[in-house]
CSV table of C-alpha atoms and ligand atoms in Angstrom, one decimal:
chain,number,residue,atom,x,y,z
A,47,MET,CA,-137.1,75.9,-15.9
A,48,ASN,CA,-140.2,74.6,-16.2
A,49,LEU,CA,-142.6,74.8,-18.9
A,50,LYS,CA,-144.5,77.9,-18.2
A,51,LYS,CA,-141.5,79.7,-17.5
A,52,ARG,CA,-139.8,78.7,-20.7
A,53,ARG,CA,-143.3,79.7,-22.5
A,54,GLU,CA,-142.6,82.9,-20.9
A,55,THR,CA,-139.1,83.4,-21.9
A,56,MET,CA,-140.1,82.5,-25.7
A,57,ARG,CA,-143.1,85.3,-25.7
A,58,THR,CA,-140.6,88.0,-24.5
A,59,LYS,CA,-137.5,87.1,-25.3
A,60,LYS,CA,-135.9,89.2,-28.6
A,61,CYS,CA,-134.4,87.7,-31.4
A,62,CYS,CA,-132.7,88.1,-34.9
A,63,PRO,CA,-135.8,88.2,-37.6
A,64,VAL,CA,-133.5,86.5,-40.2
A,65,CYS,CA,-131.7,83.6,-38.1
A,66,GLY,CA,-133.9,83.4,-34.7
A,67,SER,CA,-130.4,84.1,-32.8
A,68,THR,CA,-131.1,85.8,-29.5
A,69,ASP,CA,-127.5,86.9,-29.6
A,70,ILE,CA,-128.2,90.3,-30.8
A,71,HIS,CA,-127.4,93.9,-29.7
A,72,LEU,CA,-129.8,96.8,-29.3
A,73,LYS,CA,-129.5,100.2,-28.9
A,74,ALA,CA,-130.0,101.8,-25.3
A,75,TRP,CA,-129.6,104.6,-23.1
A,76,ALA,CA,-127.4,104.6,-20.3
A,77,ASN,CA,-125.5,106.5,-17.8
A,78,PRO,CA,-121.8,106.6,-18.7
A,79,ASN,CA,-120.5,107.3,-14.9
A,80,THR,CA,-122.4,104.2,-13.3
A,81,ARG,CA,-122.5,102.4,-16.4
A,82,GLU,CA,-126.6,101.5,-15.3
A,83,LEU,CA,-128.5,101.0,-18.1
A,84,HIS,CA,-131.8,102.8,-18.4
A,85,ASP,CA,-134.3,102.2,-21.1
A,86,PHE,CA,-134.1,101.0,-24.7
A,87,LEU,CA,-134.9,103.0,-27.4
A,88,GLU,CA,-138.8,102.8,-27.9
A,89,LYS,CA,-138.5,102.2,-31.3
A,90,GLN,CA,-135.9,99.4,-32.6
A,91,GLU,CA,-134.7,100.4,-35.8
A,92,ASP,CA,-130.9,99.1,-35.3
A,93,VAL,CA,-130.6,95.5,-34.5
A,94,TYR,CA,-127.3,93.9,-35.2
A,95,CYS,CA,-127.2,90.2,-35.2
A,96,THR,CA,-123.7,88.8,-34.0
A,97,THR,CA,-124.5,85.3,-35.7
A,98,CYS,CA,-125.8,86.9,-39.2
A,99,VAL,CA,-123.1,89.7,-38.5
A,100,GLU,CA,-125.8,92.0,-40.1
A,101,TRP,CA,-127.8,95.1,-39.1
A,102,TYR,CA,-131.8,94.6,-39.3
A,103,ASP,CA,-134.4,97.0,-38.9
A,104,GLU,CA,-136.8,95.3,-36.7
A,105,VAL,CA,-136.4,93.0,-33.8
A,106,ILE,CA,-139.0,90.2,-33.0
A,107,THR,CA,-139.6,87.7,-30.1
A,108,VAL,CA,-138.9,84.4,-30.0
A,109,GLU,CA,-142.3,83.2,-30.3
A,110,GLU,CA,-142.9,85.2,-33.2
A,111,PHE,CA,-139.8,83.9,-35.3
A,112,ASN,CA,-141.2,80.5,-34.5
A,113,LYS,CA,-145.0,81.5,-35.8
A,114,ASN,CA,-143.1,82.8,-38.9
A,115,LYS,CA,-141.1,79.9,-39.5
A,116,GLU,CA,-144.3,77.4,-39.0
A,117,GLY,CA,-146.2,79.3,-41.5
A,118,LYS,CA,-143.4,79.4,-43.9
A,119,GLU,CA,-143.1,75.5,-43.7
A,120,LYS,CA,-146.8,75.2,-44.0
A,121,ASP,CA,-146.5,77.2,-47.2
A,122,ASN,CA,-143.9,75.5,-48.9
A,123,GLY,CA,-145.6,72.2,-48.4
A,124,ASN,CA,-143.6,69.7,-50.3
A,125,VAL,CA,-142.2,71.8,-52.6
A,126,PRO,CA,-138.8,71.4,-52.9
A,127,CYS,CA,-136.3,74.6,-52.7
A,128,VAL,CA,-134.7,75.2,-56.3
B,864,LIG,ZN1,-129.4,86.7,-37.2
């Protein structure tokens, strides 16, 4: 995968807001006869992370997760976690 494509994936790929895992489940509309997936619910209020084994009320993109992580690391600076 080239770099441009990887960036594109990061921008659109959804992940867990807490741990950043992409192994998440969202609710979606599907046809039970064809098992065809029609659409995801417009407002994602129930996100299940298989890594945390928890339900969350929001989903963010991998890009957003990385940005948040960077921001937090900067905020903490050299202060040790107690
Ligand atoms: Zn998680």
